[in-house]
mmCIF file of C-alpha atoms and ligand atoms in Angstrom:
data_model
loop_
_atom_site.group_PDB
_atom_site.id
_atom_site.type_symbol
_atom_site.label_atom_id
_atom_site.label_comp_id
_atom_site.label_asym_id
_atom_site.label_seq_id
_atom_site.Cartn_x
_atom_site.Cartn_y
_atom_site.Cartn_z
ATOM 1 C CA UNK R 38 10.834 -28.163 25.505
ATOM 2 C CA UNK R 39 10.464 -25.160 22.674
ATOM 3 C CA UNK R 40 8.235 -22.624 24.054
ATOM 4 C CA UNK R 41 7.271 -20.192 21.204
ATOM 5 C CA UNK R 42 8.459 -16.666 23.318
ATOM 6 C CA UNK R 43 11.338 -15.710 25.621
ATOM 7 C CA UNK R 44 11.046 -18.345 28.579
ATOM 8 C CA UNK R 45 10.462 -14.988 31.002
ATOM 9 C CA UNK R 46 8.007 -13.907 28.882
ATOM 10 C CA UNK R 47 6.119 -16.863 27.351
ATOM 11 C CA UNK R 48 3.308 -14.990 26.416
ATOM 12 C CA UNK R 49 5.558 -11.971 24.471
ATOM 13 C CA UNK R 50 2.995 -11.802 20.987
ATOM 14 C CA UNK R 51 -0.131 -12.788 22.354
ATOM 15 C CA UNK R 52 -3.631 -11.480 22.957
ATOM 16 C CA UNK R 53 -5.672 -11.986 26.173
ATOM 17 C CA UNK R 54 -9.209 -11.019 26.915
ATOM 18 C CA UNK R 55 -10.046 -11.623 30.975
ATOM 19 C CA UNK R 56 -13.712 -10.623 32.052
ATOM 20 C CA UNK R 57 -13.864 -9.918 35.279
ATOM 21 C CA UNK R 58 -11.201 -8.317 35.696
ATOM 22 C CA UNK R 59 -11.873 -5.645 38.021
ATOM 23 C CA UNK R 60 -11.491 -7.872 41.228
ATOM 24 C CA UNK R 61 -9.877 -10.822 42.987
ATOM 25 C CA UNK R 62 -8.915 -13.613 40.362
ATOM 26 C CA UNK R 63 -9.596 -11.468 37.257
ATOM 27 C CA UNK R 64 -7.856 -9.132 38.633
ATOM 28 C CA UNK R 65 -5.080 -11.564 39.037
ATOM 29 C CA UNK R 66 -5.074 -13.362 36.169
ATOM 30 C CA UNK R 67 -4.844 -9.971 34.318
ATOM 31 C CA UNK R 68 -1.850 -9.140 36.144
ATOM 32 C CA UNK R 69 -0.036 -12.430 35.832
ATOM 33 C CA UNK R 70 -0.722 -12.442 31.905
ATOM 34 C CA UNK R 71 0.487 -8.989 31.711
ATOM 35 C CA UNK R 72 3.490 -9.902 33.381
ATOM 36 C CA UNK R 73 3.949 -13.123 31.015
ATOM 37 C CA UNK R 74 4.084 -10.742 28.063
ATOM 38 C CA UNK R 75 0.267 -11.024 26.762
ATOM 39 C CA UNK R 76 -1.194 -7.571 25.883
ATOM 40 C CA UNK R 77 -4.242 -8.131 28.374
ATOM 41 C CA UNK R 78 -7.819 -6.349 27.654
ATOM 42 C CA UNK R 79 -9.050 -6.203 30.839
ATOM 43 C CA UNK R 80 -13.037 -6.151 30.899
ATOM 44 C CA UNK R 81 -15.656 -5.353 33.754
ATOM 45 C CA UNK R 82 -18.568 -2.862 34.749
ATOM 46 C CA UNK R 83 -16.464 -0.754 36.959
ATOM 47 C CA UNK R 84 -14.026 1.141 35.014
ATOM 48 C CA UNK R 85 -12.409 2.897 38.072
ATOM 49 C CA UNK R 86 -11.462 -0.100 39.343
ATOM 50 C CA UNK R 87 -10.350 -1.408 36.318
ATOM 51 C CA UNK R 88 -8.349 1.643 35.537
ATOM 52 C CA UNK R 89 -6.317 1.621 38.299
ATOM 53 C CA UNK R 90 -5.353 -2.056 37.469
ATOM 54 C CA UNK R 91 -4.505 -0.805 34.107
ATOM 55 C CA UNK R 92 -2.069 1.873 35.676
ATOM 56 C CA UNK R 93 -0.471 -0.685 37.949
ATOM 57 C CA UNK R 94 0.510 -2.925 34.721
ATOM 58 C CA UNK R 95 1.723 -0.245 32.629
ATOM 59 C CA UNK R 96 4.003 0.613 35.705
ATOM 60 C CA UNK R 97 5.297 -2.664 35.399
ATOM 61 C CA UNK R 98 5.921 -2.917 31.681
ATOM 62 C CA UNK R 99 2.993 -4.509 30.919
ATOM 63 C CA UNK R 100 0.239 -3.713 28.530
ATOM 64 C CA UNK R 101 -3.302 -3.656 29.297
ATOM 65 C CA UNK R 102 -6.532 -1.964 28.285
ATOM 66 C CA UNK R 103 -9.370 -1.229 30.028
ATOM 67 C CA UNK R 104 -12.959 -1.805 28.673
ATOM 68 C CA UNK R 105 -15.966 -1.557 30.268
ATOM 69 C CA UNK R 106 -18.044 -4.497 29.424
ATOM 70 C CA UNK R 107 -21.027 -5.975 30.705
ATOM 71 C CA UNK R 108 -20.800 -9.497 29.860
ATOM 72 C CA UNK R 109 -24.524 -9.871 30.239
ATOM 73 C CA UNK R 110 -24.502 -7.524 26.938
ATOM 74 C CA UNK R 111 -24.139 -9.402 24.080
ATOM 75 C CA UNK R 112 -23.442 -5.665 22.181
ATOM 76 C CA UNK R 113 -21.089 -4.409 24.702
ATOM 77 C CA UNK R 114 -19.264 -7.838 24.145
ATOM 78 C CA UNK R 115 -18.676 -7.705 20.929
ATOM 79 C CA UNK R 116 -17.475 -3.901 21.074
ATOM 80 C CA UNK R 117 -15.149 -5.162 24.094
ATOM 81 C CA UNK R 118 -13.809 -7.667 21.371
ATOM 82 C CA UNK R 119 -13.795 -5.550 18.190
ATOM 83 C CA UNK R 120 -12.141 -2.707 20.289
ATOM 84 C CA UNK R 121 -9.414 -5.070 21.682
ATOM 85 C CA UNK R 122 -8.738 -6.679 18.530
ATOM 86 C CA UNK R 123 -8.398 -3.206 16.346
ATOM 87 C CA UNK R 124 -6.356 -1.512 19.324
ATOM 88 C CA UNK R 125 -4.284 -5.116 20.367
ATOM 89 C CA UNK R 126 -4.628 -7.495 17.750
ATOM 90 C CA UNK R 127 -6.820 -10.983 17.244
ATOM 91 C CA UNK R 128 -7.946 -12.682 20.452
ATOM 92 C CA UNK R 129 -5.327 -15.222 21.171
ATOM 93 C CA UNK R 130 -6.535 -16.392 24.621
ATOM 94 C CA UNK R 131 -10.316 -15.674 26.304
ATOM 95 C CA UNK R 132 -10.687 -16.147 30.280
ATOM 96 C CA UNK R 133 -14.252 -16.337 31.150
ATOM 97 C CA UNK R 134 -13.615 -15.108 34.936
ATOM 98 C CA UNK R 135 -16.501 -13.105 35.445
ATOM 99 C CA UNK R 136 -19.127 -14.570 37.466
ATOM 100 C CA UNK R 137 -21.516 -13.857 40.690
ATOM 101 C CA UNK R 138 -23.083 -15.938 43.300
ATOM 102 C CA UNK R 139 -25.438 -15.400 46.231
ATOM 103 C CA UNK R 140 -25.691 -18.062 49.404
ATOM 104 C CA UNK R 141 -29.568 -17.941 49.270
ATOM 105 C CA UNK R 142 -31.934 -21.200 49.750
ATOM 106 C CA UNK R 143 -34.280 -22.046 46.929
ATOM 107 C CA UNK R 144 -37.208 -22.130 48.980
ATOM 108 C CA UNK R 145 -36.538 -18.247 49.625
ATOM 109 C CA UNK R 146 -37.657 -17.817 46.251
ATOM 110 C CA UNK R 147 -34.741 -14.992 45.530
ATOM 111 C CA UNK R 148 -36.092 -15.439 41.921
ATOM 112 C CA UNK R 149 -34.552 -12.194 40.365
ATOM 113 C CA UNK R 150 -30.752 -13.704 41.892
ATOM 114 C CA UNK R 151 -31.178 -16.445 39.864
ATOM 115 C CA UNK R 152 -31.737 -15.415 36.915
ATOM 116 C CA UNK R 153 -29.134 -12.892 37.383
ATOM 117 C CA UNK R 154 -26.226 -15.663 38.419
ATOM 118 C CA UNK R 155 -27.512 -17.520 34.925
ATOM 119 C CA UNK R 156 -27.442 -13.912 32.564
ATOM 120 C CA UNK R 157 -23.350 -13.971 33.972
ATOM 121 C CA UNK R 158 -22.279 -17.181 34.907
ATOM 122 C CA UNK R 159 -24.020 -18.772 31.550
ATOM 123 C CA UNK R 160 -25.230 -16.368 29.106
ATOM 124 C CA UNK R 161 -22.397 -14.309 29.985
ATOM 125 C CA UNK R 162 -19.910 -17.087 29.064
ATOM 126 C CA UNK R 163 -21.304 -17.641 25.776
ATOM 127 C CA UNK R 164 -21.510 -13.723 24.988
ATOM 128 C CA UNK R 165 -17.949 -14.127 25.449
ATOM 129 C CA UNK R 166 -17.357 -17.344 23.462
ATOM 130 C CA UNK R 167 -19.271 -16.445 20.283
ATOM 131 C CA UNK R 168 -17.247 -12.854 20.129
ATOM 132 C CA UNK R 169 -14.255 -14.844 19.782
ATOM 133 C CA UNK R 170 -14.481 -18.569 18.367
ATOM 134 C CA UNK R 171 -14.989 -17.761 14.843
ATOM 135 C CA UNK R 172 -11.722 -15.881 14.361
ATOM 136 C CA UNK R 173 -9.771 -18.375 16.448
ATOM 137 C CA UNK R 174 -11.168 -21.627 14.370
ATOM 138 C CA UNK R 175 -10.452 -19.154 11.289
ATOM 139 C CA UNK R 176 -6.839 -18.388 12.405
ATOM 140 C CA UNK R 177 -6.476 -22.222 13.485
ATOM 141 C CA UNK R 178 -5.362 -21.173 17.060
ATOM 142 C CA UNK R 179 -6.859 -20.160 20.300
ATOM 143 C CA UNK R 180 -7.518 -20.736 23.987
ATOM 144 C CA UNK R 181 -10.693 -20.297 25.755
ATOM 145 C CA UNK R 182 -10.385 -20.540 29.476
ATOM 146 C CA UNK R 183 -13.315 -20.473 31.427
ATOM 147 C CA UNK R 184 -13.842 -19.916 35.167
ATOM 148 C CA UNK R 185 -15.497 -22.863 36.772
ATOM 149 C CA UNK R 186 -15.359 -24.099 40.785
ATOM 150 C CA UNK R 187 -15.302 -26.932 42.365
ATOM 151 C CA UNK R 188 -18.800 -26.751 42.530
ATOM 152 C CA UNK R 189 -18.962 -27.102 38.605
ATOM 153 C CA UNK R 190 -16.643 -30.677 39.713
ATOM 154 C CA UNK R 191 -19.067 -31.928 41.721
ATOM 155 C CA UNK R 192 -22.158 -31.170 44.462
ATOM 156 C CA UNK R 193 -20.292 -30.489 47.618
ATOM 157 C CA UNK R 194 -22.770 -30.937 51.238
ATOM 158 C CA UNK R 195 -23.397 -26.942 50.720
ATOM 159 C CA UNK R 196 -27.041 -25.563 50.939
ATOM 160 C CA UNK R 197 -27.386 -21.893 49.399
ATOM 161 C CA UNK R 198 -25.646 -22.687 46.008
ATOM 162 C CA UNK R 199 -27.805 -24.739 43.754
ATOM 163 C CA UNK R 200 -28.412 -22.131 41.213
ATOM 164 C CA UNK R 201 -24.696 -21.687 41.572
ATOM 165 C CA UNK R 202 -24.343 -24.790 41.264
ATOM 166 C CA UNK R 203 -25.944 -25.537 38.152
ATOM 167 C CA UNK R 204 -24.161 -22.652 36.677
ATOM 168 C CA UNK R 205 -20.915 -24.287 36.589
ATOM 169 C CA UNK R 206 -22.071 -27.268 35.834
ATOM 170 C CA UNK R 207 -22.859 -25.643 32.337
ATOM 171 C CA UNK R 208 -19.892 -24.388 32.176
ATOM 172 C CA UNK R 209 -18.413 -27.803 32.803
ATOM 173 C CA UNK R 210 -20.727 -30.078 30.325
ATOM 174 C CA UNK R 211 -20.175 -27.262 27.288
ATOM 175 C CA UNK R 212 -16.793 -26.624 27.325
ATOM 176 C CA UNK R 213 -16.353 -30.304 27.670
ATOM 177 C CA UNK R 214 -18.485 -30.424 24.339
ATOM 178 C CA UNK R 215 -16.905 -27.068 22.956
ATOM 179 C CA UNK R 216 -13.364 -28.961 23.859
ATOM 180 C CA UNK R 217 -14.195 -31.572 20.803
ATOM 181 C CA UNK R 218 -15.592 -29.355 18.966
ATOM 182 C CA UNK R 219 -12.344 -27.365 18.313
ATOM 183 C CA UNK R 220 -9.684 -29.143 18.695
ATOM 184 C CA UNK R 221 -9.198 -30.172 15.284
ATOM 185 C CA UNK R 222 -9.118 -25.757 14.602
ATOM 186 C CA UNK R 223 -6.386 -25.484 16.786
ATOM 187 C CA UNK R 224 -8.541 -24.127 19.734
ATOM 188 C CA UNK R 225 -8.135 -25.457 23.792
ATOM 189 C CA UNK R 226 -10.806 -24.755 26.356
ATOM 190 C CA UNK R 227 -9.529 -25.223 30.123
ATOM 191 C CA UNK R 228 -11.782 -25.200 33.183
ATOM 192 C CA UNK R 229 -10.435 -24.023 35.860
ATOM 193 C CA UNK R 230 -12.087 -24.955 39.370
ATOM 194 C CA UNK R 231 -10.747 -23.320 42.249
ATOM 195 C CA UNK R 232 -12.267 -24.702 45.557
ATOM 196 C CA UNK R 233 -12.335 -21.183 48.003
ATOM 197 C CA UNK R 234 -10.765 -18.023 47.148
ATOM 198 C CA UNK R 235 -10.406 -15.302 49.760
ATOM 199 C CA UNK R 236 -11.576 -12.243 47.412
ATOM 200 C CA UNK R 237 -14.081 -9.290 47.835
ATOM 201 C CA UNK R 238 -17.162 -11.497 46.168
ATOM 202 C CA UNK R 239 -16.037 -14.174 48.362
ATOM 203 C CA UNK R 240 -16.129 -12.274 51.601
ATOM 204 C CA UNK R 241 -19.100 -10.152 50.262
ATOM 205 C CA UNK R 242 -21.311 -13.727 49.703
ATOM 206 C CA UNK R 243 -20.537 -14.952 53.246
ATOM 207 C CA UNK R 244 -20.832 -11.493 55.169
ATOM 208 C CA UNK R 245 -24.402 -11.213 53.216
ATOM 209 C CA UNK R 246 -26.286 -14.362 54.116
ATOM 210 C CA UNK R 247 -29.660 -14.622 55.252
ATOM 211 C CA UNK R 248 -30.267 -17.843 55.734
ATOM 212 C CA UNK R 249 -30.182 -19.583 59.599
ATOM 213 C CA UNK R 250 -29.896 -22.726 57.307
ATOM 214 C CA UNK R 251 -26.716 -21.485 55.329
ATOM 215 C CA UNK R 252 -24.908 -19.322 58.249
ATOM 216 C CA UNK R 253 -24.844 -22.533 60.709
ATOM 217 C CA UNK R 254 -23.092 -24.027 57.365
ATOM 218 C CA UNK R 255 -20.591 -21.079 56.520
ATOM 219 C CA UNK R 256 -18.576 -19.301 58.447
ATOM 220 C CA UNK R 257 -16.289 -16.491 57.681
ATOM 221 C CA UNK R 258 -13.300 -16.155 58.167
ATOM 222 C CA UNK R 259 -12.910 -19.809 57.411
ATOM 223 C CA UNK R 260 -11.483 -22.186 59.423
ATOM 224 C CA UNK R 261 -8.707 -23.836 57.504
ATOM 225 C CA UNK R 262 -6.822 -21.526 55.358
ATOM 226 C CA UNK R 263 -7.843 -20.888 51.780
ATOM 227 C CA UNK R 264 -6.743 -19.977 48.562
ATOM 228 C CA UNK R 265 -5.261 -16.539 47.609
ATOM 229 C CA UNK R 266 -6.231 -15.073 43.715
ATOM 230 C CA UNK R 267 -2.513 -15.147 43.028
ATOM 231 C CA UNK R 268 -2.912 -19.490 42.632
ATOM 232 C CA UNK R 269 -5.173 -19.307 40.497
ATOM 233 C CA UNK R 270 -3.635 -17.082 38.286
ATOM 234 C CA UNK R 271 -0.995 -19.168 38.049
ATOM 235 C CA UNK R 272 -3.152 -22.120 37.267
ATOM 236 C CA UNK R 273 -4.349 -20.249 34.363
ATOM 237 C CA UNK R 274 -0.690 -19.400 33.424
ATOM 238 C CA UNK R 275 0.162 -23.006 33.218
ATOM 239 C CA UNK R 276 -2.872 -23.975 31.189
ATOM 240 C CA UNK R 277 -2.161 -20.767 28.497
ATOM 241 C CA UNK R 278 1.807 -21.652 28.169
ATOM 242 C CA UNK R 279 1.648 -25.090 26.895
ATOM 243 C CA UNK R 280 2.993 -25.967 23.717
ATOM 244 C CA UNK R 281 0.386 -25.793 21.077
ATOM 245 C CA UNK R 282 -0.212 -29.477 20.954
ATOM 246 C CA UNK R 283 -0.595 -29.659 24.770
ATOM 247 C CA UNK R 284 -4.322 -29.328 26.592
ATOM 248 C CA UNK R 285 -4.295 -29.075 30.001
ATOM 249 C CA UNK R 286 -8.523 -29.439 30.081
ATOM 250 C CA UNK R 287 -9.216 -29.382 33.382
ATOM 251 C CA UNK R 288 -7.493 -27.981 37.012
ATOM 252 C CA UNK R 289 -8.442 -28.286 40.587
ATOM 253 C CA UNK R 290 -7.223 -26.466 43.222
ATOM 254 C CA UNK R 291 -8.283 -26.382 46.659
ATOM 255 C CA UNK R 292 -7.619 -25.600 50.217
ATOM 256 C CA UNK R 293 -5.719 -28.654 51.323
ATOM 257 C CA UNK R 294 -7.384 -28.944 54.138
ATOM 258 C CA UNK R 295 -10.602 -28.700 52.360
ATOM 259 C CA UNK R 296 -10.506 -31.324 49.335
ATOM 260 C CA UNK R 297 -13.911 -32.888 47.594
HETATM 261 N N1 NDP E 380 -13.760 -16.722 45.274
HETATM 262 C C1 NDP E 380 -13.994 -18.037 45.240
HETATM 263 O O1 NDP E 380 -13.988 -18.747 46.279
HETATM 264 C C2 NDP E 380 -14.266 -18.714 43.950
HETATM 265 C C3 NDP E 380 -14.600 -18.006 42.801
HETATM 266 N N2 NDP E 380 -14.858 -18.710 41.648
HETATM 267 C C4 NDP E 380 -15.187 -17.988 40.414
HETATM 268 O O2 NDP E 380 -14.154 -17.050 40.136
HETATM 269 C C5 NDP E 380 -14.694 -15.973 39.384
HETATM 270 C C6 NDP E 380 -14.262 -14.657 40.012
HETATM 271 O O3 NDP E 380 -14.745 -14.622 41.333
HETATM 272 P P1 NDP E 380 -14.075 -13.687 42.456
HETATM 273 O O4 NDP E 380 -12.831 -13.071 41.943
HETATM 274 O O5 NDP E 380 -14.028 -14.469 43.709
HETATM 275 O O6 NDP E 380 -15.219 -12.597 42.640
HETATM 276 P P2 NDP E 380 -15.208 -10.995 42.715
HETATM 277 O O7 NDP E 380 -16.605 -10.625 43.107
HETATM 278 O O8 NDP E 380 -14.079 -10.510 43.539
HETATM 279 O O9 NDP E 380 -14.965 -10.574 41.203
HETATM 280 C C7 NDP E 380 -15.964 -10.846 40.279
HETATM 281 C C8 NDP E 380 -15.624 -10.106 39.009
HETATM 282 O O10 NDP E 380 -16.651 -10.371 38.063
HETATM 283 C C9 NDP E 380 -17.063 -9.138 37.521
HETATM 284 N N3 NDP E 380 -18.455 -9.186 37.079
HETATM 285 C C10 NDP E 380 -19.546 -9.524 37.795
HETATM 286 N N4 NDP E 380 -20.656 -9.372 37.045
HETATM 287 C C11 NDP E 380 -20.238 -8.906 35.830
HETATM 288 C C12 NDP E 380 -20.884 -8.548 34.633
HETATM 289 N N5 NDP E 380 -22.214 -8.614 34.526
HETATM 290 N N6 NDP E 380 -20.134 -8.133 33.599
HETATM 291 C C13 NDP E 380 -18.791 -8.048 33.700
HETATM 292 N N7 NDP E 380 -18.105 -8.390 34.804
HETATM 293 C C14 NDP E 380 -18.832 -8.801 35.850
HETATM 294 C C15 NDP E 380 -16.844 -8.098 38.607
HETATM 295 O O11 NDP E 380 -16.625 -6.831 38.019
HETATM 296 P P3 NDP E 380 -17.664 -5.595 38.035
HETATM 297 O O12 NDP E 380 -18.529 -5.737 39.254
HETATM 298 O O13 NDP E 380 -16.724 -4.416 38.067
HETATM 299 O O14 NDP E 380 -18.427 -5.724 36.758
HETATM 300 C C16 NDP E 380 -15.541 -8.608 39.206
HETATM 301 O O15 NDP E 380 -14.449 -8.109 38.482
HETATM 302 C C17 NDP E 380 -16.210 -16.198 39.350
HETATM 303 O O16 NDP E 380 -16.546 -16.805 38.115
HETATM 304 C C18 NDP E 380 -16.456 -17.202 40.478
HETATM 305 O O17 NDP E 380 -17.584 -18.034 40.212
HETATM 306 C C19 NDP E 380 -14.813 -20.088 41.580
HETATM 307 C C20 NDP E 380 -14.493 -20.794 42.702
HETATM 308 C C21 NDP E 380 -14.148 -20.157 43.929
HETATM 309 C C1 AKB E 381 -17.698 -19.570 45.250
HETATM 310 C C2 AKB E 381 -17.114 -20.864 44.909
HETATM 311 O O1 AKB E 381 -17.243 -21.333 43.812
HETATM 312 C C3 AKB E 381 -16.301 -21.568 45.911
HETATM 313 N N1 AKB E 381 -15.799 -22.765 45.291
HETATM 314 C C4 AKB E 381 -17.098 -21.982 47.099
HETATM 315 O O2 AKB E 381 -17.122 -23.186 47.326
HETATM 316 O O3 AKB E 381 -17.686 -21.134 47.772
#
């Protein structure tokens, strides 16, 4: 099959915005892209971290740029998108990775985590989608892959995650919409929806619970072995290096030994 770049760098030419990228899968992803060829801006709040990222790309040969973005800032996402598209070019491919959860039970009334998993999981998403879908429906090409979870598939016997939950369930019913929105410009949206990741939010959610109700639930380490960033980053590599007329929508990966 023609791929548009060098077969070891099928990506060579493009553009790639990945929020999150500080940590685990953004981080990742922003390597893998890098490594595929993309000039990667690489957005988050913590620019050290992000930075040193950076550094390990351009060691390899890749190209990335740092920008610290907070994706709850509709301002600070547009700069992050004006300043990668005047220093890298347009915005070929978006990954909406950044996102936050808390294991907390609703009746705990941890009102303030709530709305702060909807300002990044949901308003943070479309921050990032309205700094880029004009220009891609205007350029009549584009890829918008956003970060979902197996909990945006479907409501897994968990306690602790229904705002969570619900978040990627957004994600899931509008980019579905989004999906037939823009096809016809040229655009593909992709959710991704890993089932457990062993990253620092991961381990940071289940070493901070507070909840009898959720601990006798979760356990961590877990006891089946679970997915490393790396897979998921690859995942997203697959979906991004299709042929143009190709949409791989959706993709589920999961511990085996943990499927829905
Ligand atoms: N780990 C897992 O088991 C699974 C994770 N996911 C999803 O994968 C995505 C990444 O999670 P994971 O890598 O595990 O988590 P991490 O906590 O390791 O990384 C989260 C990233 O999101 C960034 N982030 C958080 N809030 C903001 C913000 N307001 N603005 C910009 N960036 C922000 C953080 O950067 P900084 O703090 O520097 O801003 C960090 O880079 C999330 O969307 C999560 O829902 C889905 C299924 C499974
Ligand atoms: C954080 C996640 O989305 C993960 N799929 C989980 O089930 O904990």
């Amino acid at each position: 099959m023609q791929t548009s770049a060098r077969d070891d760098k099928p990506l060579s030419g493009k553009v790639a915005v990945v929020t999150g990228a500080s940590s685990g899968i953004g981080a990742a992803i922003s390597r893998q892209l890098a490594a595929a060829g993309a000039k990667v801006a690489m957005a988050a709040r913590r620019e050290n971290l992000l930075k040193e990222i950076q550094d390990e790309i351009s060691k390899e040969g890749g190209v990335a740029l740092a920008v610290k973005c907070d994706v709850m800032n509709r301002a600070e996402v547009k700069e992050l998108i004006q300043h990668t598209e005047s220093t890298l070019g347009p915005v070929d491919i978006l990954v909406n990775n950044a996102g936050i959860w808390v294991i907390r039970c609703m009746k705990n009334l941890h009102e303030e985590e709530w709305n702060q998993q909807v300002d990044v999981n949901i308003k943070g998403v479309l921050n990032c989608i309205g700094a880029v879908i004009s220009g891609m429906c205007e350029r009549k090409r584009g890829h918008i892959v956003n970060m979902s979870s197996q909990n945006g598939k479907t409501v897994i016997p968990l306690v602790g995650i229904a705002v969570y939950t619900g978040s990627k369930f957004f994600v899931e019913g509008m980019s579905r919409t989004l999906r037939q929105e823009v096809c016809k410009d040229g655009v593909r949206v992709t959710c991704i929806q890993p089932g457990e990741v062993e990253t620092p939010g991961f381990a940071r959610y289940l070493m901070t619970m507070e909840d009898e109700q959720c601990k006798q639930l979760y356990t961590y380490p877990r006891p089946y072995q679970i997915l490393e960033p790396e897979v998921i980053a690859q995942a997203v590599l697959y979906a991004v290096t299709q042929p143009e007329h190709v949409a791989v929508n959706e993709i589920l990966v999961q511990p085996r030994e943990a499927p829905l």
